[in-house]
Coordinates of C-alpha atoms in Angstrom, one line a residue:
M261 CA 24.1 -9.4 25.8
V262 CA 21.5 -6.7 25.4
S263 CA 19.8 -6.5 28.8
Q264 CA 18.3 -3.0 28.4
S265 CA 15.5 -1.9 26.0
I266 CA 16.5 0.1 23.0
L267 CA 13.6 2.3 21.6
A268 CA 14.2 4.5 18.5
T269 CA 11.7 6.7 16.7
G270 CA 11.9 9.9 14.6
I271 CA 10.9 13.5 15.3
I272 CA 8.1 14.7 13.1
E273 CA 9.2 18.3 13.0
N274 CA 12.4 17.2 11.3
G275 CA 10.8 14.6 9.1
N276 CA 13.1 12.2 7.1
A277 CA 14.7 13.6 4.1
A278 CA 15.6 10.1 2.8
C279 CA 12.0 9.1 2.4
G280 CA 11.2 11.2 -0.7
S281 CA 7.9 10.1 -2.1
S282 CA 7.6 7.3 0.5
Q283 CA 6.4 9.8 3.0
G284 CA 2.6 9.8 3.4
G285 CA 0.9 12.3 1.1
P286 CA -0.9 15.3 2.6
G287 CA -4.6 15.7 2.4
I288 CA -5.7 18.3 -0.1
F289 CA -8.0 21.2 1.0
T290 CA -10.7 22.2 -1.5
D291 CA -13.6 23.1 0.7
T292 CA -14.5 23.5 4.4
T293 CA -13.2 20.1 5.4
G294 CA -9.7 18.7 5.0
G295 CA -8.7 15.2 3.8
G296 CA -6.7 12.8 5.9
G297 CA -3.0 12.4 5.4
G298 CA -1.8 9.0 4.1
G299 CA 0.4 6.6 6.2
G300 CA 4.2 6.5 5.3
G301 CA 5.5 3.4 3.6
N302 CA 8.5 1.2 4.6
G303 CA 8.7 -2.4 3.9
T304 CA 5.1 -2.4 2.7
E305 CA 2.9 0.4 1.5
G306 CA 1.2 2.9 3.8
R307 CA -2.5 3.4 3.4
E308 CA -4.5 6.3 2.0
G309 CA -6.3 8.8 4.1
G310 CA -10.0 9.4 4.0
G311 CA -11.7 12.2 2.0
G312 CA -13.7 15.0 3.7
F313 CA -17.5 14.9 3.8
D314 CA -19.2 14.9 0.5
N315 CA -15.9 14.6 -1.4
G316 CA -15.1 18.1 -0.2
S317 CA -11.4 17.3 -0.2
A318 CA -9.0 14.7 -1.6
P319 CA -7.3 12.2 0.7
G320 CA -3.5 11.9 1.1
S321 CA -2.0 9.0 -0.7
G322 CA -0.2 6.2 1.2
G323 CA 3.6 6.1 0.9
P324 CA 4.9 3.5 -1.5
N325 CA 7.2 0.6 -0.7
R326 CA 10.8 1.2 0.2
P327 CA 13.6 -1.3 -0.6
T328 CA 13.4 -4.3 1.7
S329 CA 17.0 -5.1 2.4
A330 CA 19.4 -4.8 5.4
D331 CA 21.5 -2.4 3.4
P332 CA 21.1 0.6 3.4
L333 CA 20.0 1.0 7.0
L334 CA 16.9 3.2 6.6
G335 CA 14.5 4.6 9.2
G336 CA 10.7 4.7 8.7
C337 CA 8.7 7.5 7.1
P338 CA 6.3 10.0 8.5
G339 CA 2.6 10.0 7.8
G340 CA 1.1 12.8 5.7
I341 CA -0.5 16.0 7.0
G342 CA -4.2 16.2 7.5
R343 CA -5.4 19.4 5.9
G344 CA -7.7 22.1 7.3
K345 CA -8.9 25.3 5.9
T346 CA -5.8 27.2 7.1
A347 CA -2.3 26.1 8.0
A348 CA -3.1 26.7 11.7
T349 CA -5.6 23.8 11.6
D350 CA -3.4 21.2 9.8
S351 CA -2.7 18.0 11.8
R352 CA 0.7 16.4 11.8
G353 CA 1.4 12.9 10.7
G354 CA 3.1 10.5 13.0
A355 CA 6.9 10.2 13.0
G356 CA 8.6 7.2 11.4
G357 CA 10.5 4.7 13.4
G358 CA 14.3 4.8 13.6
A359 CA 17.0 2.3 12.5
I360 CA 19.2 0.0 14.7
Q361 CA 22.0 -2.4 13.7
L362 CA 23.9 -4.6 16.1
S363 CA 26.8 -6.7 14.8
V364 CA 28.8 -8.9 17.1
A365 CA 31.5 -11.5 16.5
R366 CA 30.2 -14.1 19.0
T367 CA 26.8 -14.6 20.6
L368 CA 24.2 -11.8 20.6
T369 CA 21.6 -12.4 23.3
I370 CA 18.5 -10.2 23.4
S371 CA 16.2 -10.3 26.5
R372 CA 14.5 -6.9 26.2
R373 CA 12.7 -4.7 23.7
I374 CA 14.4 -3.4 20.6
S375 CA 11.7 -1.3 18.8
V376 CA 11.6 1.1 15.9
S377 CA 7.8 1.3 15.7
G378 CA 6.2 4.4 14.1
R379 CA 4.2 7.0 15.9
G380 CA 0.5 7.8 15.6
G381 CA -1.0 10.6 13.6
E382 CA -2.4 13.7 15.2
G383 CA -6.2 14.1 15.5
G384 CA -7.7 16.8 13.3
T385 CA -9.0 20.0 15.0
G386 CA -12.5 21.3 14.8
N387 CA -13.0 25.0 14.3
A388 CA -16.4 26.7 14.0
S389 CA -15.1 29.1 11.3
A390 CA -12.7 26.8 9.5
G391 CA -14.4 23.4 9.6
G392 CA -12.9 20.1 10.7
A393 CA -9.4 19.2 9.7
G394 CA -8.4 15.8 8.5
G395 CA -6.4 13.4 10.7
G396 CA -2.7 13.0 10.2
G397 CA -1.4 9.7 8.8
G398 CA 0.5 7.2 11.0
G399 CA 4.3 6.8 10.7
S400 CA 5.8 3.6 9.4
G401 CA 8.1 1.3 11.2
G402 CA 11.9 1.6 10.8
R403 CA 14.5 -1.1 10.5
V404 CA 16.3 -3.5 12.9
V405 CA 19.3 -5.5 11.8
L406 CA 20.9 -8.0 14.2
E407 CA 23.9 -10.2 13.1
A408 CA 26.2 -12.5 15.0
F409 CA 27.9 -15.8 15.1
Q410 CA 24.7 -16.9 16.9
V411 CA 21.6 -14.8 17.5
N412 CA 19.9 -15.8 20.7
L413 CA 16.4 -14.4 21.6
T414 CA 15.1 -15.3 25.1
A415 CA 11.3 -15.6 25.8
S416 CA 11.2 -12.0 26.9
A417 CA 12.8 -10.6 23.7
R418 CA 10.6 -8.1 21.7
L419 CA 11.7 -7.0 18.2
T420 CA 9.2 -4.6 16.7
A421 CA 8.9 -2.3 13.7
N422 CA 5.1 -1.7 13.7
G423 CA 3.2 1.2 12.1
G424 CA 1.4 3.9 13.9
G425 CA -2.4 4.5 13.7
G426 CA -3.9 7.4 11.8
G427 CA -5.5 10.3 13.5
E428 CA -9.3 10.8 13.7
A429 CA -10.6 13.9 11.8
G430 CA -12.2 16.9 13.5
T431 CA -15.8 18.0 13.0
A432 CA -17.3 21.5 13.0
D433 CA -20.2 23.8 12.0
T434 CA -21.2 27.2 13.3
N435 CA -22.5 25.7 16.6
V436 CA -20.3 22.6 17.2
S437 CA -16.6 21.9 17.0
T438 CA -14.8 18.8 18.2
D439 CA -11.2 17.7 17.9
G440 CA -10.4 14.2 16.7
A441 CA -8.5 11.6 18.7
N442 CA -4.8 10.9 18.1
G443 CA -3.8 7.6 16.5
A444 CA -2.0 5.2 18.8
N445 CA 1.7 4.7 18.5
G446 CA 2.9 1.4 17.0
A447 CA 3.3 -1.2 19.8
D448 CA 6.9 -1.8 21.0
D449 CA 6.2 -5.2 22.6
S450 CA 3.5 -7.0 20.7
L451 CA 1.9 -7.9 17.3
T452 CA -1.2 -5.9 18.1
P453 CA -2.0 -3.2 15.5
A454 CA -1.9 0.4 16.7
R455 CA -5.5 1.6 16.9
G456 CA -6.5 4.5 14.7
G457 CA -8.0 7.5 16.4
R458 CA -11.8 7.3 16.9
A459 CA -14.8 8.0 19.2
N460 CA -14.1 11.7 19.9
S461 CA -15.7 13.2 16.8
D462 CA -19.3 12.4 15.8
S463 CA -18.8 13.0 12.1
G464 CA -15.0 13.0 11.6
G465 CA -13.6 10.0 9.8
D466 CA -11.9 7.4 12.0
G467 CA -8.1 6.9 11.6
G468 CA -6.9 3.6 10.1
D469 CA -5.1 1.1 12.2
G470 CA -1.3 0.7 11.8
G471 CA 0.3 -2.4 10.4
A472 CA 1.7 -5.1 12.8
G473 CA 3.0 -8.6 12.3
S474 CA 1.6 -9.7 8.9
T475 CA -1.5 -7.4 9.2
P476 CA -1.5 -4.6 6.6
P477 CA -2.5 -1.1 7.7
Q478 CA -5.9 0.4 7.1
G479 CA -7.0 3.4 5.2
G480 CA -8.7 6.4 6.9
A481 CA -12.5 6.6 6.9
V482 CA -14.4 9.3 4.9
G483 CA -15.9 12.1 6.9
G484 CA -19.6 12.2 7.5
T485 CA -22.2 14.7 8.8
K486 CA -24.3 14.8 11.9
N487 CA -26.7 17.6 12.9
N488 CA -25.2 19.6 10.1
A489 CA -21.7 19.2 11.5
E490 CA -19.3 18.1 8.7
G491 CA -16.2 16.0 9.4
G492 CA -12.9 15.7 7.7
G493 CA -11.3 12.4 6.6
G494 CA -9.3 10.1 8.9
G495 CA -5.6 9.6 8.5
G496 CA -4.3 6.4 7.0
G497 CA -2.4 3.8 9.0
G498 CA 1.4 3.5 8.8
A499 CA 3.1 0.4 7.3
V500 CA 5.3 -2.1 9.1
G501 CA 9.1 -1.7 8.8
F502 CA 11.8 -4.3 8.4
I503 CA 13.6 -6.8 10.7
H504 CA 16.6 -8.8 9.6
L505 CA 18.3 -11.5 11.7
R506 CA 21.6 -13.0 10.4
S507 CA 23.1 -15.9 12.4
V508 CA 26.1 -18.0 11.2
Q509 CA 25.0 -20.8 13.5
T510 CA 21.4 -21.8 13.8
C511 CA 19.4 -19.1 15.6
A512 CA 18.3 -19.8 19.2
I513 CA 14.8 -18.3 19.6
T514 CA 12.8 -19.3 22.7
V515 CA 9.1 -19.7 22.6
G516 CA 7.4 -16.5 23.8
A517 CA 9.8 -14.1 21.9
V518 CA 7.9 -11.6 19.7
I519 CA 9.1 -10.5 16.2
S520 CA 6.9 -8.1 14.3
P521 CA 6.9 -8.1 11.4
P522 CA 8.4 -11.5 10.6
A523 CA 12.2 -11.4 10.1
T524 CA 14.2 -12.0 7.0
G525 CA 17.6 -13.7 7.1
G526 CA 16.6 -17.3 8.0
C527 CA 15.7 -17.0 11.7
Q528 CA 12.2 -18.3 12.2
S529 CA 9.9 -17.7 15.1
P530 CA 9.3 -20.9 17.1

């Protein structure tokens, strides 16, 4: 019986070498504003970031699908970097979720949270001399694999591999500079999409929401302008991961249990 929560996510500084091209693409700097980084893909595609104001910079691409199977056991992928004028103003993408497998010979009862949800992207900085950087992309959810003679989920069980929200872009001119808000981390106990960063920056593009349940992630918004302050593009939302439940006997899932995204393997939510 699993009576304590298990939460696993990655560390963005180390990235995930296994992701390859499925990591969210970086925004590309070509002018005074940076494009948003795309969300990393796992299970479904991540979403693209937003371009900087007046197409001043290209957005980062969303990470493409990864194999949707229980084997190999793969973690999620980080979101892309939101670019600024110099490396010092780049904003980091959110880390991808981890990977967890539990295999038991008899009954496996889950009454707590098992979560490999991705993290939110960092909000872009605003710098009067360097412009507003794009927001970082949200990280994608990882993988949960549970197998037993019988899988038993109580009403308080929470199995989640949600994507993180993209970061809001920064905004700046010679008189005004504002940092964008960070994207929210993927929920570890619900089907609610992680909110993309927003509301801090007047002209920076909002970050896209992360994927949750069957809801796809959102792309980052294009940067705008207000009172001559130009904004970068928002980070794209991270994709959901993968949950697999294998039970020799019929699964026992109590009403109230949360599984996000829906599981493969034949165990259906009540």
